[in-house]
PDB file of C-alpha atoms in Angstrom:
ATOM      1  CA  MET A   1     -39.964-181.041 -16.608  1.00 83.00           C
ATOM      2  CA  ARG A   2     -41.576-180.934 -20.042  1.00 93.00           C
ATOM      3  CA  GLU A   3     -40.612-178.422 -22.708  1.00 97.00           C
ATOM      4  CA  VAL A   4     -43.769-176.895 -24.222  1.00 98.00           C
ATOM      5  CA  LEU A   5     -43.917-174.349 -27.024  1.00 97.00           C
ATOM      6  CA  VAL A   6     -47.139-172.372 -27.528  1.00 97.00           C
ATOM      7  CA  ILE A   7     -47.428-170.566 -30.865  1.00 96.00           C
ATOM      8  CA  GLY A   8     -49.581-167.467 -30.384  1.00 91.00           C
ATOM      9  CA  GLY A   9     -52.342-167.923 -27.846  1.00 78.00           C
ATOM     10  CA  ASN A  10     -51.297-165.093 -25.551  1.00 79.00           C
ATOM     11  CA  ARG A  11     -54.898-164.111 -24.848  1.00 79.00           C
ATOM     12  CA  TYR A  12     -58.328-165.600 -24.134  1.00 86.00           C
ATOM     13  CA  PHE A  13     -58.238-169.393 -23.699  1.00 88.00           C
ATOM     14  CA  GLY A  14     -54.617-169.479 -24.852  1.00 87.00           C
ATOM     15  CA  LYS A  15     -53.422-167.590 -21.797  1.00 92.00           C
ATOM     16  CA  ARG A  16     -55.495-169.897 -19.594  1.00 93.00           C
ATOM     17  CA  LEU A  17     -53.786-172.884 -21.185  1.00 96.00           C
ATOM     18  CA  ILE A  18     -50.368-171.341 -20.522  1.00 95.00           C
ATOM     19  CA  ALA A  19     -51.301-170.768 -16.862  1.00 95.00           C
ATOM     20  CA  ARG A  20     -52.275-174.429 -16.507  1.00 97.00           C
ATOM     21  CA  LEU A  21     -49.039-175.610 -18.129  1.00 97.00           C
ATOM     22  CA  LEU A  22     -46.931-173.428 -15.839  1.00 97.00           C
ATOM     23  CA  ALA A  23     -48.855-174.543 -12.755  1.00 97.00           C
ATOM     24  CA  ALA A  24     -48.125-178.160 -13.700  1.00 96.00           C
ATOM     25  CA  GLY A  25     -44.394-177.443 -13.707  1.00 97.00           C
ATOM     26  CA  ASP A  26     -43.844-177.356 -17.479  1.00 97.00           C
ATOM     27  CA  ARG A  27     -41.230-175.071 -18.971  1.00 97.00           C
ATOM     28  CA  VAL A  28     -43.321-172.969 -21.354  1.00 97.00           C
ATOM     29  CA  THR A  29     -42.089-170.841 -24.239  1.00 97.00           C
ATOM     30  CA  VAL A  30     -44.425-168.575 -26.216  1.00 96.00           C
ATOM     31  CA  LEU A  31     -43.636-167.840 -29.859  1.00 96.00           C
ATOM     32  CA  ASN A  32     -45.100-164.677 -31.356  1.00 93.00           C
ATOM     33  CA  ARG A  33     -44.091-161.571 -33.271  1.00 89.00           C
ATOM     34  CA  GLY A  34     -43.018-159.778 -30.105  1.00 84.00           C
ATOM     35  CA  SER A  35     -45.875-157.298 -29.936  1.00 83.00           C
ATOM     36  CA  THR A  36     -46.952-158.655 -26.537  1.00 85.00           C
ATOM     37  CA  PRO A  37     -44.787-160.128 -23.788  1.00 88.00           C
ATOM     38  CA  PRO A  38     -45.376-163.691 -22.586  1.00 88.00           C
ATOM     39  CA  PRO A  39     -47.202-164.299 -19.301  1.00 89.00           C
ATOM     40  CA  PRO A  40     -45.015-164.220 -16.185  1.00 91.00           C
ATOM     41  CA  GLY A  41     -43.065-167.449 -15.875  1.00 94.00           C
ATOM     42  CA  ALA A  42     -42.996-168.213 -19.613  1.00 95.00           C
ATOM     43  CA  GLY A  43     -40.135-167.666 -22.022  1.00 95.00           C
ATOM     44  CA  GLN A  44     -40.442-166.077 -25.435  1.00 95.00           C
ATOM     45  CA  LEU A  45     -39.270-166.651 -28.998  1.00 95.00           C
ATOM     46  CA  ILE A  46     -39.892-163.870 -31.512  1.00 95.00           C
ATOM     47  CA  ALA A  47     -40.590-164.777 -35.122  1.00 95.00           C
ATOM     48  CA  ASP A  48     -43.034-164.309 -37.969  1.00 94.00           C
ATOM     49  CA  ARG A  49     -44.580-167.753 -38.332  1.00 93.00           C
ATOM     50  CA  ASP A  50     -45.421-166.949 -41.963  1.00 94.00           C
ATOM     51  CA  ASP A  51     -41.693-166.590 -42.679  1.00 95.00           C
ATOM     52  CA  GLU A  52     -40.078-170.032 -42.677  1.00 96.00           C
ATOM     53  CA  ALA A  53     -36.543-168.725 -42.294  1.00 96.00           C
ATOM     54  CA  SER A  54     -37.584-166.506 -39.381  1.00 95.00           C
ATOM     55  CA  LEU A  55     -39.399-169.368 -37.658  1.00 96.00           C
ATOM     56  CA  ALA A  56     -36.560-171.847 -38.141  1.00 97.00           C
ATOM     57  CA  ALA A  57     -33.982-169.339 -36.901  1.00 96.00           C
ATOM     58  CA  ALA A  58     -36.008-168.571 -33.776  1.00 96.00           C
ATOM     59  CA  VAL A  59     -36.448-172.250 -32.926  1.00 96.00           C
ATOM     60  CA  GLY A  60     -32.831-173.037 -33.715  1.00 95.00           C
ATOM     61  CA  GLY A  61     -31.720-176.383 -32.377  1.00 93.00           C
ATOM     62  CA  ARG A  62     -34.335-176.539 -29.630  1.00 96.00           C
ATOM     63  CA  THR A  63     -36.658-179.504 -29.302  1.00 97.00           C
ATOM     64  CA  PHE A  64     -39.980-179.726 -27.502  1.00 98.00           C
ATOM     65  CA  ASP A  65     -42.075-182.392 -25.893  1.00 97.00           C
ATOM     66  CA  VAL A  66     -45.209-180.621 -27.143  1.00 98.00           C
ATOM     67  CA  VAL A  67     -45.957-177.762 -29.532  1.00 98.00           C
ATOM     68  CA  VAL A  68     -49.419-176.177 -29.218  1.00 98.00           C
ATOM     69  CA  ASP A  69     -50.299-174.123 -32.295  1.00 97.00           C
ATOM     70  CA  GLN A  70     -53.080-171.692 -31.473  1.00 96.00           C
ATOM     71  CA  VAL A  71     -52.853-169.577 -34.615  1.00 95.00           C
ATOM     72  CA  CYS A  72     -52.597-171.896 -37.623  1.00 96.00           C
ATOM     73  CA  TYR A  73     -55.190-170.655 -40.110  1.00 96.00           C
ATOM     74  CA  THR A  74     -53.934-171.721 -43.527  1.00 97.00           C
ATOM     75  CA  PRO A  75     -52.348-174.658 -45.359  1.00 97.00           C
ATOM     76  CA  ARG A  76     -49.315-172.479 -46.038  1.00 96.00           C
ATOM     77  CA  GLN A  77     -48.771-171.887 -42.312  1.00 97.00           C
ATOM     78  CA  ALA A  78     -49.255-175.592 -41.638  1.00 97.00           C
ATOM     79  CA  ALA A  79     -46.717-176.567 -44.304  1.00 96.00           C
ATOM     80  CA  ILE A  80     -44.115-174.200 -42.855  1.00 97.00           C
ATOM     81  CA  ALA A  81     -44.740-175.477 -39.343  1.00 97.00           C
ATOM     82  CA  ARG A  82     -44.547-179.092 -40.423  1.00 96.00           C
ATOM     83  CA  ARG A  83     -41.196-178.566 -42.118  1.00 96.00           C
ATOM     84  CA  VAL A  84     -39.728-176.602 -39.212  1.00 97.00           C
ATOM     85  CA  PHE A  85     -40.941-178.887 -36.418  1.00 97.00           C
ATOM     86  CA  THR A  86     -40.417-182.294 -38.001  1.00 96.00           C
ATOM     87  CA  GLY A  87     -37.849-183.920 -35.737  1.00 94.00           C
ATOM     88  CA  ARG A  88     -38.171-181.089 -33.197  1.00 95.00           C
ATOM     89  CA  THR A  89     -41.280-182.166 -31.305  1.00 96.00           C
ATOM     90  CA  ALA A  90     -42.743-185.405 -30.020  1.00 95.00           C
ATOM     91  CA  ARG A  91     -46.286-184.052 -30.305  1.00 95.00           C
ATOM     92  CA  TYR A  92     -47.937-181.219 -32.233  1.00 98.00           C
ATOM     93  CA  VAL A  93     -51.364-179.919 -31.197  1.00 98.00           C
ATOM     94  CA  MET A  94     -53.210-177.663 -33.640  1.00 97.00           C
ATOM     95  CA  THR A  95     -56.261-175.746 -32.467  1.00 97.00           C
ATOM     96  CA  SER A  96     -58.861-176.230 -35.198  1.00 97.00           C
ATOM     97  CA  THR A  97     -62.578-175.396 -35.281  1.00 97.00           C
ATOM     98  CA  VAL A  98     -66.097-176.734 -35.644  1.00 96.00           C
ATOM     99  CA  GLU A  99     -66.201-174.691 -38.868  1.00 94.00           C
ATOM    100  CA  VAL A 100     -64.205-177.398 -40.672  1.00 95.00           C
ATOM    101  CA  TYR A 101     -67.533-179.223 -40.948  1.00 94.00           C
ATOM    102  CA  GLU A 102     -69.021-176.427 -43.077  1.00 89.00           C
ATOM    103  CA  TYR A 103     -69.454-178.685 -46.113  1.00 86.00           C
ATOM    104  CA  GLU A 104     -70.989-181.606 -44.238  1.00 79.00           C
ATOM    105  CA  ASP A 105     -74.716-182.300 -44.219  1.00 73.00           C
ATOM    106  CA  VAL A 106     -76.639-180.691 -41.378  1.00 67.00           C
ATOM    107  CA  LEU A 107     -77.891-183.654 -39.385  1.00 67.00           C
ATOM    108  CA  ALA A 108     -79.876-184.177 -36.211  1.00 68.00           C
ATOM    109  CA  GLU A 109     -77.213-186.579 -34.942  1.00 81.00           C
ATOM    110  CA  PRO A 110     -73.888-185.130 -33.773  1.00 90.00           C
ATOM    111  CA  LEU A 111     -70.996-185.421 -36.212  1.00 91.00           C
ATOM    112  CA  GLY A 112     -68.097-187.663 -35.300  1.00 94.00           C
ATOM    113  CA  GLU A 113     -64.549-186.887 -36.349  1.00 95.00           C
ATOM    114  CA  ASP A 114     -64.616-189.608 -38.982  1.00 93.00           C
ATOM    115  CA  VAL A 115     -67.062-187.717 -41.241  1.00 92.00           C
ATOM    116  CA  LEU A 116     -64.161-185.455 -42.191  1.00 93.00           C
ATOM    117  CA  ASP A 117     -60.929-187.250 -42.995  1.00 93.00           C
ATOM    118  CA  PRO A 118     -58.203-184.577 -43.400  1.00 94.00           C
ATOM    119  CA  ALA A 119     -56.211-186.902 -45.634  1.00 91.00           C
ATOM    120  CA  ARG A 120     -58.978-186.608 -48.254  1.00 92.00           C
ATOM    121  CA  VAL A 121     -59.202-182.803 -48.203  1.00 95.00           C
ATOM    122  CA  VAL A 122     -57.841-181.152 -51.352  1.00 95.00           C
ATOM    123  CA  VAL A 123     -55.160-178.578 -50.571  1.00 96.00           C
ATOM    124  CA  THR A 124     -55.018-175.482 -52.803  1.00 96.00           C
ATOM    125  CA  PRO A 125     -51.778-173.634 -51.988  1.00 93.00           C
ATOM    126  CA  GLU A 126     -52.211-171.445 -55.071  1.00 94.00           C
ATOM    127  CA  LEU A 127     -55.053-169.513 -53.423  1.00 96.00           C
ATOM    128  CA  PRO A 128     -54.139-166.156 -51.799  1.00 96.00           C
ATOM    129  CA  TRP A 129     -53.614-167.518 -48.278  1.00 96.00           C
ATOM    130  CA  GLN A 130     -51.224-164.661 -47.565  1.00 93.00           C
ATOM    131  CA  ASP A 131     -54.117-162.165 -47.846  1.00 95.00           C
ATOM    132  CA  PRO A 132     -55.675-161.551 -44.374  1.00 94.00           C
ATOM    133  CA  GLU A 133     -59.056-160.632 -45.862  1.00 96.00           C
ATOM    134  CA  PHE A 134     -59.150-163.835 -47.898  1.00 96.00           C
ATOM    135  CA  VAL A 135     -58.168-165.894 -44.858  1.00 96.00           C
ATOM    136  CA  ALA A 136     -60.859-164.274 -42.706  1.00 94.00           C
ATOM    137  CA  ALA A 137     -63.496-164.950 -45.374  1.00 94.00           C
ATOM    138  CA  HIS A 138     -62.393-168.604 -45.685  1.00 96.00           C
ATOM    139  CA  TYR A 139     -61.800-169.418 -42.035  1.00 95.00           C
ATOM    140  CA  GLY A 140     -63.286-172.927 -42.034  1.00 95.00           C
ATOM    141  CA  GLU A 141     -61.677-173.871 -45.338  1.00 97.00           C
ATOM    142  CA  GLY A 142     -58.294-172.601 -44.198  1.00 97.00           C
ATOM    143  CA  LYS A 143     -58.493-174.775 -41.104  1.00 97.00           C
ATOM    144  CA  ARG A 144     -59.636-177.802 -43.151  1.00 97.00           C
ATOM    145  CA  GLN A 145     -56.657-177.477 -45.435  1.00 97.00           C
ATOM    146  CA  ALA A 146     -54.260-176.877 -42.539  1.00 97.00           C
ATOM    147  CA  GLU A 147     -55.488-180.141 -41.005  1.00 97.00           C
ATOM    148  CA  ALA A 148     -54.890-181.842 -44.362  1.00 97.00           C
ATOM    149  CA  VAL A 149     -51.284-180.671 -44.501  1.00 97.00           C
ATOM    150  CA  PHE A 150     -50.518-182.117 -41.078  1.00 96.00           C
ATOM    151  CA  ALA A 151     -52.218-185.390 -42.052  1.00 95.00           C
ATOM    152  CA  ALA A 152     -50.334-185.790 -45.342  1.00 93.00           C
ATOM    153  CA  GLY A 153     -47.033-187.394 -46.155  1.00 81.00           C
ATOM    154  CA  PRO A 154     -44.720-189.209 -43.725  1.00 84.00           C
ATOM    155  CA  PRO A 155     -46.032-189.632 -40.173  1.00 86.00           C
ATOM    156  CA  PHE A 156     -45.980-186.460 -38.099  1.00 91.00           C
ATOM    157  CA  PRO A 157     -47.252-186.900 -34.501  1.00 94.00           C
ATOM    158  CA  HIS A 158     -50.145-184.458 -34.342  1.00 96.00           C
ATOM    159  CA  VAL A 159     -53.601-183.801 -32.931  1.00 97.00           C
ATOM    160  CA  VAL A 160     -56.148-181.358 -34.330  1.00 98.00           C
ATOM    161  CA  VAL A 161     -58.668-180.147 -31.757  1.00 98.00           C
ATOM    162  CA  ARG A 162     -61.925-179.122 -33.426  1.00 98.00           C
ATOM    163  CA  VAL A 163     -63.203-176.491 -31.002  1.00 97.00           C
ATOM    164  CA  ALA A 164     -66.841-175.484 -30.641  1.00 97.00           C
ATOM    165  CA  HIS A 165     -67.826-171.818 -30.330  1.00 96.00           C
ATOM    166  CA  VAL A 166     -66.249-170.488 -27.132  1.00 95.00           C
ATOM    167  CA  LEU A 167     -68.153-168.465 -24.528  1.00 95.00           C
ATOM    168  CA  GLY A 168     -67.182-166.869 -21.239  1.00 93.00           C
ATOM    169  CA  GLY A 169     -64.477-164.741 -19.702  1.00 91.00           C
ATOM    170  CA  ALA A 170     -64.329-161.050 -18.900  1.00 87.00           C
ATOM    171  CA  ASP A 171     -61.543-160.884 -21.486  1.00 86.00           C
ATOM    172  CA  ASP A 172     -63.724-162.063 -24.392  1.00 88.00           C
ATOM    173  CA  PHE A 173     -62.601-159.537 -26.991  1.00 85.00           C
ATOM    174  CA  THR A 174     -65.155-160.396 -29.684  1.00 86.00           C
ATOM    175  CA  GLY A 175     -68.029-158.177 -28.529  1.00 89.00           C
ATOM    176  CA  ARG A 176     -70.552-160.836 -29.546  1.00 92.00           C
ATOM    177  CA  LEU A 177     -72.512-160.878 -26.307  1.00 94.00           C
ATOM    178  CA  ALA A 178     -72.332-157.083 -26.069  1.00 93.00           C
ATOM    179  CA  HIS A 179     -74.119-157.033 -29.439  1.00 94.00           C
ATOM    180  CA  TYR A 180     -77.123-158.691 -27.819  1.00 93.00           C
ATOM    181  CA  ALA A 181     -76.982-156.620 -24.655  1.00 93.00           C
ATOM    182  CA  ASP A 182     -77.006-153.390 -26.676  1.00 93.00           C
ATOM    183  CA  ARG A 183     -80.059-154.465 -28.675  1.00 93.00           C
ATOM    184  CA  ILE A 184     -81.946-155.686 -25.653  1.00 94.00           C
ATOM    185  CA  ARG A 185     -81.362-152.395 -23.842  1.00 92.00           C
ATOM    186  CA  ALA A 186     -82.428-150.406 -26.925  1.00 92.00           C
ATOM    187  CA  GLY A 187     -85.422-152.615 -27.732  1.00 92.00           C
ATOM    188  CA  GLU A 188     -84.035-153.278 -31.203  1.00 94.00           C
ATOM    189  CA  PRO A 189     -84.795-156.487 -33.128  1.00 94.00           C
ATOM    190  CA  ILE A 190     -82.183-159.235 -33.336  1.00 94.00           C
ATOM    191  CA  ALA A 191     -81.406-160.388 -36.873  1.00 94.00           C
ATOM    192  CA  VAL A 192     -81.353-164.188 -37.251  1.00 95.00           C
ATOM    193  CA  ALA A 193     -80.655-166.532 -40.120  1.00 93.00           C
ATOM    194  CA  VAL A 194     -83.325-168.530 -41.980  1.00 92.00           C
ATOM    195  CA  PRO A 195     -83.360-171.262 -40.811  1.00 91.00           C
ATOM    196  CA  ASN A 196     -81.777-170.427 -37.468  1.00 92.00           C
ATOM    197  CA  ARG A 197     -80.086-173.561 -36.123  1.00 92.00           C
ATOM    198  CA  PRO A 198     -78.675-174.430 -32.693  1.00 93.00           C
ATOM    199  CA  ALA A 199     -74.884-174.721 -32.525  1.00 93.00           C
ATOM    200  CA  THR A 200     -72.271-176.325 -30.294  1.00 95.00           C
ATOM    201  CA  TYR A 201     -70.451-174.333 -27.610  1.00 97.00           C
ATOM    202  CA  ILE A 202     -67.787-174.740 -24.966  1.00 97.00           C
ATOM    203  CA  ASP A 203     -66.841-172.708 -21.907  1.00 96.00           C
ATOM    204  CA  VAL A 204     -63.557-170.782 -22.079  1.00 95.00           C
ATOM    205  CA  GLU A 205     -62.275-172.543 -18.961  1.00 96.00           C
ATOM    206  CA  GLU A 206     -63.258-175.968 -20.262  1.00 97.00           C
ATOM    207  CA  ILE A 207     -61.434-175.600 -23.575  1.00 97.00           C
ATOM    208  CA  ALA A 208     -58.310-174.555 -21.667  1.00 96.00           C
ATOM    209  CA  ASP A 209     -58.729-177.649 -19.478  1.00 98.00           C
ATOM    210  CA  PHE A 210     -59.166-179.841 -22.539  1.00 98.00           C
ATOM    211  CA  LEU A 211     -56.132-178.502 -24.400  1.00 98.00           C
ATOM    212  CA  PHE A 212     -54.031-178.950 -21.267  1.00 97.00           C
ATOM    213  CA  TRP A 213     -55.284-182.532 -20.994  1.00 98.00           C
ATOM    214  CA  VAL A 214     -54.500-183.177 -24.670  1.00 98.00           C
ATOM    215  CA  THR A 215     -50.879-182.154 -24.132  1.00 97.00           C
ATOM    216  CA  ARG A 216     -50.574-185.009 -21.639  1.00 96.00           C
ATOM    217  CA  GLN A 217     -52.052-187.736 -23.849  1.00 96.00           C
ATOM    218  CA  ASP A 218     -50.531-189.806 -26.656  1.00 94.00           C
ATOM    219  CA  PHE A 219     -53.403-190.209 -29.130  1.00 96.00           C
ATOM    220  CA  THR A 220     -53.239-188.559 -32.549  1.00 95.00           C
ATOM    221  CA  GLY A 221     -55.627-187.289 -35.214  1.00 96.00           C
ATOM    222  CA  PRO A 222     -58.779-185.145 -35.012  1.00 97.00           C
ATOM    223  CA  VAL A 223     -60.780-184.804 -31.803  1.00 98.00           C
ATOM    224  CA  ASN A 224     -63.942-182.770 -31.184  1.00 98.00           C
ATOM    225  CA  ALA A 225     -64.201-180.458 -28.169  1.00 98.00           C
ATOM    226  CA  ALA A 226     -67.673-179.266 -27.156  1.00 97.00           C
ATOM    227  CA  SER A 227     -69.897-179.081 -24.111  1.00 97.00           C
ATOM    228  CA  HIS A 228     -73.065-181.147 -24.209  1.00 97.00           C
ATOM    229  CA  GLY A 229     -76.287-179.322 -25.034  1.00 95.00           C
ATOM    230  CA  PRO A 230     -76.413-177.250 -28.235  1.00 94.00           C
ATOM    231  CA  LEU A 231     -77.617-173.663 -27.825  1.00 96.00           C
ATOM    232  CA  GLY A 232     -79.899-171.635 -30.062  1.00 95.00           C
ATOM    233  CA  THR A 233     -79.817-167.865 -30.398  1.00 95.00           C
ATOM    234  CA  GLU A 234     -82.832-167.695 -28.096  1.00 95.00           C
ATOM    235  CA  ASP A 235     -80.958-169.564 -25.350  1.00 96.00           C
ATOM    236  CA  ILE A 236     -78.082-167.105 -25.458  1.00 96.00           C
ATOM    237  CA  VAL A 237     -80.412-164.098 -25.576  1.00 95.00           C
ATOM    238  CA  ALA A 238     -82.324-165.434 -22.561  1.00 94.00           C
ATOM    239  CA  ALA A 239     -79.040-165.729 -20.646  1.00 95.00           C
ATOM    240  CA  VAL A 240     -78.129-162.155 -21.588  1.00 95.00           C
ATOM    241  CA  VAL A 241     -81.533-160.870 -20.438  1.00 94.00           C
ATOM    242  CA  ALA A 242     -81.117-162.720 -17.125  1.00 93.00           C
ATOM    243  CA  ALA A 243     -77.612-161.332 -16.660  1.00 93.00           C
ATOM    244  CA  LEU A 244     -78.725-157.737 -17.318  1.00 92.00           C
ATOM    245  CA  GLY A 245     -81.534-157.962 -14.781  1.00 89.00           C
ATOM    246  CA  GLY A 246     -84.278-155.367 -14.560  1.00 81.00           C
ATOM    247  CA  GLU A 247     -87.124-154.803 -17.008  1.00 85.00           C
ATOM    248  CA  TRP A 248     -86.493-154.590 -20.739  1.00 87.00           C
ATOM    249  CA  PRO A 249     -88.711-154.481 -23.822  1.00 86.00           C
ATOM    250  CA  ALA A 250     -89.757-157.870 -25.141  1.00 88.00           C
ATOM    251  CA  VAL A 251     -87.105-159.349 -27.414  1.00 92.00           C
ATOM    252  CA  THR A 252     -88.076-159.558 -31.075  1.00 92.00           C
ATOM    253  CA  TYR A 253     -86.319-161.475 -33.837  1.00 94.00           C
ATOM    254  CA  GLN A 254     -85.963-160.360 -37.442  1.00 93.00           C
ATOM    255  CA  PRO A 255     -85.496-163.281 -39.870  1.00 93.00           C
ATOM    256  CA  VAL A 256     -82.927-162.492 -42.558  1.00 91.00           C
ATOM    257  CA  GLU A 257     -82.657-164.709 -45.629  1.00 84.00           C
ATOM    258  CA  VAL A 258     -79.908-162.649 -47.268  1.00 81.00           C
ATOM    259  CA  GLY A 259     -77.518-160.339 -45.435  1.00 82.00           C
ATOM    260  CA  ALA A 260     -75.822-159.947 -42.082  1.00 86.00           C
ATOM    261  CA  VAL A 261     -77.212-161.633 -38.998  1.00 91.00           C
ATOM    262  CA  SER A 262     -76.369-161.401 -35.318  1.00 92.00           C
ATOM    263  CA  PRO A 263     -73.499-163.392 -33.808  1.00 91.00           C
ATOM    264  CA  PHE A 264     -74.370-166.951 -32.796  1.00 92.00           C
ATOM    265  CA  SER A 265     -77.056-167.216 -35.465  1.00 94.00           C
ATOM    266  CA  PHE A 266     -76.379-169.973 -37.986  1.00 92.00           C
ATOM    267  CA  ALA A 267     -78.274-171.158 -41.036  1.00 90.00           C
ATOM    268  CA  ARG A 268     -75.830-174.093 -41.016  1.00 87.00           C
ATOM    269  CA  ALA A 269     -74.577-175.516 -37.742  1.00 86.00           C
ATOM    270  CA  TYR A 270     -72.865-178.758 -36.936  1.00 85.00           C
ATOM    271  CA  PRO A 271     -73.523-180.637 -33.701  1.00 89.00           C
ATOM    272  CA  MET A 272     -70.305-182.409 -32.723  1.00 94.00           C
ATOM    273  CA  ALA A 273     -70.082-185.806 -31.051  1.00 95.00           C
ATOM    274  CA  THR A 274     -67.527-185.962 -28.232  1.00 97.00           C
ATOM    275  CA  THR A 275     -67.475-189.751 -28.009  1.00 97.00           C
ATOM    276  CA  ARG A 276     -63.809-190.002 -28.946  1.00 97.00           C
ATOM    277  CA  ALA A 277     -62.562-187.582 -26.297  1.00 98.00           C
ATOM    278  CA  GLU A 278     -64.743-189.116 -23.624  1.00 97.00           C
ATOM    279  CA  SER A 279     -63.664-192.658 -24.521  1.00 97.00           C
ATOM    280  CA  LEU A 280     -60.095-191.454 -24.003  1.00 97.00           C
ATOM    281  CA  GLY A 281     -60.907-190.104 -20.561  1.00 97.00           C
ATOM    282  CA  PHE A 282     -62.119-186.484 -20.783  1.00 98.00           C
ATOM    283  CA  VAL A 283     -65.736-185.833 -19.789  1.00 96.00           C
ATOM    284  CA  PHE A 284     -67.294-182.585 -20.997  1.00 98.00           C
ATOM    285  CA  SER A 285     -69.768-180.496 -19.027  1.00 97.00           C
ATOM    286  CA  HIS A 286     -73.255-179.445 -20.134  1.00 97.00           C
ATOM    287  CA  THR A 287     -73.882-175.906 -21.332  1.00 97.00           C
ATOM    288  CA  LYS A 288     -76.533-175.468 -18.620  1.00 96.00           C
ATOM    289  CA  ASP A 289     -73.752-175.902 -16.037  1.00 96.00           C
ATOM    290  CA  TRP A 290     -71.928-172.729 -17.076  1.00 97.00           C
ATOM    291  CA  LEU A 291     -73.969-170.587 -19.506  1.00 96.00           C
ATOM    292  CA  THR A 292     -75.398-168.207 -16.894  1.00 94.00           C
ATOM    293  CA  ARG A 293     -71.999-167.630 -15.295  1.00 94.00           C
ATOM    294  CA  ALA A 294     -70.170-167.307 -18.615  1.00 95.00           C
ATOM    295  CA  VAL A 295     -72.554-164.690 -19.997  1.00 95.00           C
ATOM    296  CA  ALA A 296     -72.554-162.666 -16.753  1.00 94.00           C
ATOM    297  CA  GLU A 297     -68.766-162.547 -16.500  1.00 93.00           C
ATOM    298  CA  THR A 298     -68.356-161.530 -20.148  1.00 94.00           C
ATOM    299  CA  LEU A 299     -70.844-158.699 -19.724  1.00 93.00           C
ATOM    300  CA  GLY A 300     -69.217-157.673 -16.431  1.00 86.00           C
ATOM    301  CA  VAL A 301     -72.407-158.003 -14.396  1.00 79.00           C
ATOM    302  CA  ASN A 302     -71.379-160.686 -11.883  1.00 64.00           C
TER     303      ASN A 302
END
């Protein structure tokens, strides 16, 4: 029986990952601040992961076969985790994001992991990473620097999973697809970036499958996770229209060069190559295989 610690991740694809780990017979412990109980069958450690003393005290002398960190957003959090878990885990899996590629050139060809070497990313711990508003405004940069912390210094057995935009699930709490449904019903225009580029996506069930698979492998370093087939805003809107059914006013788009745009509209987007993951044995689906179902279940119109 493997000992697995999941930091955060008590909802959305995190809870699906926990269900898969438990079904496989792993002993799973969830570490969070205690505001929500762990899923049935999982244990719990209560700590503030931003407080090194609190985190170390909660972990105590326990060791783990795998730690899956679902909520590492800053280099400060990564540095604390690295210090606490060095010598306490055989494998550390950090959930990262496609947004780490935000400074790379927008290319027609998908980006491989090697275009961003975390060891070459400059870490700036002096920035206000303890400020939630700053962290939210610098999401991609925070993840880049967190990756860099895990990659630096003496060897630390880790994987960073660069996750595409996630779709699907009745428990999608973001309200992004509801944004489109509301505008379609009201006949209101949909604001889009200029230019408006396709982006990479992954189904909520598939990312849970992939993270579960990663916990059972022995490779290290960055790995991209994305379904094949980038999607544009128009593709997602078409799926929402189909899910709603009935007759609605024709959808119109309002190009916006400066200002807020609708969710899933990107002036910069980064197609990700999944060659590394697939060479290691995981084959991703195509967005056409699940988009209709994912949109319908999120909108509650199955």
